[in-house]
């Protein structure tokens, strides 16, 4: 069974540009979660999508947004990039709902903003 | 606001030793707690998930316990091996449906 996949592996952008990160969940999983892991700050919850809808978001500005497609894959968009957006962005998936199910993580996308 | 703390921040042990990693959380209103390991520069690997109604879960050499009322969980690793060297993270799913992670315990097992 294929795990969670993310693309691209690495992404280098300039301050002010937009970045798009993609995530494909495990087959059968309908929930997708996005996290930011910045150096020295630990893992921070960004967004949760389930069945195509945004269910919850963490304490991040509106320039962090995303969507979930009918096949349950998801993309994360970061607009007006700032230097402090440089981080490892991790995607996870689970069966529907946050309450009872394990989250399985992808390998991450390393975003570097210069 | 839920806060998750992991102690110790780093731990170095000789191979074969049994060890305990600690995770504490400030709000007992959680749905579940999950333990992960993370290798440098990599994603997370799920180790154990404990539902709020459960007291412990076991998988191989790993045993995780949960005491919701006191806001504590422990991860017990038996007969540690060099391959266990990684950062161990605990995460809780809060009543507000957010996943909050601790900062992790960096474990080094010496051969």
XYZ file of C-alpha atoms in Angstrom:
225
model
C 0.000 0.000 0.000
C 1.422 3.349 -1.038
C 1.955 5.858 1.734
C 1.324 9.575 1.779
C 3.210 11.303 -1.009
C 4.226 14.940 -1.274
C 5.638 17.011 -4.082
C 7.949 18.643 -4.706
C 10.637 17.399 -2.326
C 12.369 20.758 -2.323
C 11.132 24.185 -3.360
C 13.116 27.390 -3.531
C 11.240 30.666 -3.851
C 11.948 34.346 -3.528
C 10.310 36.567 -0.935
C 6.944 37.837 -2.188
C 6.336 34.890 -4.524
C 3.706 32.182 -4.141
C 4.395 28.521 -3.349
C 2.157 25.533 -4.064
C 2.733 22.246 -2.277
C 0.893 19.029 -3.074
C -0.137 15.985 -1.077
C -1.709 12.653 -2.019
C -3.229 10.710 0.879
C -3.233 6.984 1.451
C -5.927 5.287 -0.604
C -9.185 5.269 1.365
C -8.206 8.207 3.568
C -10.430 11.261 3.243
C -8.806 13.555 5.820
C -5.674 15.532 5.050
C -3.694 17.640 7.522
C -0.934 20.167 6.910
C 1.801 21.072 9.384
C 4.738 23.449 9.400
C 8.010 22.437 11.038
C 10.247 25.484 11.194
C 13.706 25.279 12.700
C 13.489 25.590 16.461
C 9.690 25.938 16.523
C 8.471 22.358 16.423
C 5.493 21.065 14.517
C 2.648 23.547 14.146
C -0.843 22.568 12.965
C -1.812 24.482 9.816
C -4.967 23.089 8.207
C -7.325 20.133 8.266
C -9.427 19.074 5.278
C -12.030 16.364 5.339
C -14.382 15.312 2.547
C -13.410 18.361 0.509
C -14.099 20.904 3.243
C -11.755 22.912 5.461
C -12.599 21.733 8.993
C -10.100 23.659 11.068
C -7.014 25.824 10.832
C -4.194 26.738 13.155
C -2.917 30.182 14.106
C -1.551 31.152 10.712
C -2.351 34.219 8.581
C -4.827 33.979 5.671
C -1.999 33.910 3.119
C -1.724 30.237 4.090
C -4.586 28.516 2.303
C -5.359 25.322 0.511
C -7.958 23.037 -0.863
C -8.887 19.407 -1.146
C -9.860 17.885 -4.467
C -12.593 15.293 -5.167
C -9.939 12.537 -5.156
C -8.959 13.741 -1.628
C -5.546 14.991 -2.679
C -4.727 18.424 -1.382
C -2.613 21.438 -2.085
C -1.262 24.082 0.235
C -0.732 27.583 -1.114
C 1.428 30.153 0.577
C 1.110 33.659 -0.849
C 3.397 36.655 -0.395
C 6.215 34.461 0.904
C 8.274 35.731 3.812
C 11.701 34.550 4.919
C 10.214 32.981 8.070
C 8.051 30.704 5.910
C 11.164 28.627 5.261
C 10.373 25.269 6.843
C 9.582 21.618 6.294
C 5.899 21.283 5.393
C 4.415 17.954 6.328
C 1.173 16.454 5.146
C -0.662 13.656 6.928
C -3.770 11.654 6.153
C -6.246 9.550 8.099
C -9.590 7.908 7.752
C -12.385 10.451 7.987
C -12.358 12.580 11.107
C -9.729 13.650 13.564
C -10.996 11.854 16.615
C -10.292 8.192 16.378
C -7.799 7.564 13.656
C -4.038 7.496 13.319
C -2.402 10.150 11.212
C 0.127 8.922 8.678
C 2.732 11.377 7.474
C 4.427 12.006 4.166
C 8.133 12.775 3.756
C 7.581 16.522 3.558
C 8.401 19.412 1.256
C 11.357 21.576 2.215
C 10.498 25.192 1.324
C 13.322 27.698 1.256
C 12.520 31.387 0.852
C 15.419 33.635 -0.155
C -4.836 26.749 25.555
C -3.425 23.236 25.295
C 0.320 22.899 25.846
C 2.306 19.708 25.405
C 5.661 19.229 27.120
C 8.151 16.432 26.641
C 10.844 15.556 29.137
C 13.734 15.017 28.784
C 14.631 17.082 25.725
C 17.515 14.732 24.972
C 18.611 11.348 26.233
C 21.675 9.190 25.622
C 21.647 5.550 26.752
C 23.754 2.431 26.139
C 22.332 -0.287 23.937
C 20.082 -2.754 25.756
C 18.788 -0.326 28.340
C 15.061 0.070 29.018
C 13.923 3.680 28.942
C 10.913 5.907 29.505
C 9.980 9.073 27.630
C 7.491 11.453 29.165
C 4.754 13.617 27.678
C 2.485 15.939 29.642
C -0.445 18.078 28.527
C -2.272 20.871 30.309
C -5.894 20.233 29.259
C -7.292 16.766 29.885
C -10.063 17.270 27.301
C -8.351 15.317 24.544
C -9.673 12.821 22.043
C -6.487 10.831 21.619
C -2.707 10.889 21.985
C -0.284 9.618 19.387
C 3.440 8.856 19.609
C 5.695 9.313 16.579
C 9.352 9.023 15.723
C 11.133 11.344 13.353
C 14.489 10.688 11.750
C 16.580 13.739 10.792
C 15.068 15.690 7.896
C 12.322 13.124 7.410
C 8.594 12.830 7.972
C 7.005 11.227 10.995
C 6.416 7.519 11.576
C 3.402 6.621 13.692
C 4.258 4.385 16.642
C 1.169 4.130 18.823
C -2.258 5.760 19.100
C -4.094 5.791 22.431
C -7.758 6.777 22.485
C -8.921 8.910 25.401
C -10.852 5.938 26.828
C -7.789 3.665 26.783
C -5.020 3.311 29.362
C -2.254 1.813 27.244
C -1.193 0.414 23.896
C 1.611 -1.973 23.015
C 3.513 -2.674 19.840
C 6.562 -4.923 19.955
C 9.149 -3.385 22.297
C 7.035 -0.241 22.733
C 4.393 0.409 25.369
C 2.557 3.687 25.768
C 0.350 4.592 28.710
C -2.144 7.399 29.149
C -3.404 8.992 32.359
C -5.810 11.617 31.124
C -6.791 12.903 34.549
C -3.200 13.797 35.398
C -2.357 14.921 31.868
C 0.462 12.444 31.341
C 1.619 9.798 28.921
C 4.744 7.690 28.914
C 6.447 5.766 26.133
C 8.415 2.783 27.371
C 11.069 1.313 25.061
C 12.426 -2.073 26.062
C 15.902 -3.322 25.218
C 16.891 -0.223 23.252
C 18.889 -0.587 20.020
C 21.000 1.875 17.999
C 18.245 1.856 15.361
C 15.924 3.419 17.943
C 17.960 6.627 17.764
C 15.567 9.351 16.571
C 13.413 12.169 17.884
C 10.241 10.970 19.598
C 7.193 13.220 19.457
C 3.863 13.017 21.215
C 0.749 14.770 19.943
C -2.735 15.265 21.356
C -5.954 15.940 19.502
C -7.746 18.619 21.458
C -11.417 19.228 22.099
C -11.145 21.969 19.484
C -10.070 19.429 16.860
C -6.480 20.569 16.564
C -3.377 18.414 16.811
C -0.827 19.843 19.240
C 2.699 18.445 19.267
C 5.337 18.453 21.950
C 8.863 19.608 21.108
C 10.152 16.041 21.197
C 12.792 13.978 22.973
C 15.987 13.366 21.016
C 17.175 9.828 21.785
C 20.643 8.463 21.099
C 21.341 4.798 21.740
C 25.050 3.983 21.904
C 26.285 0.673 20.513
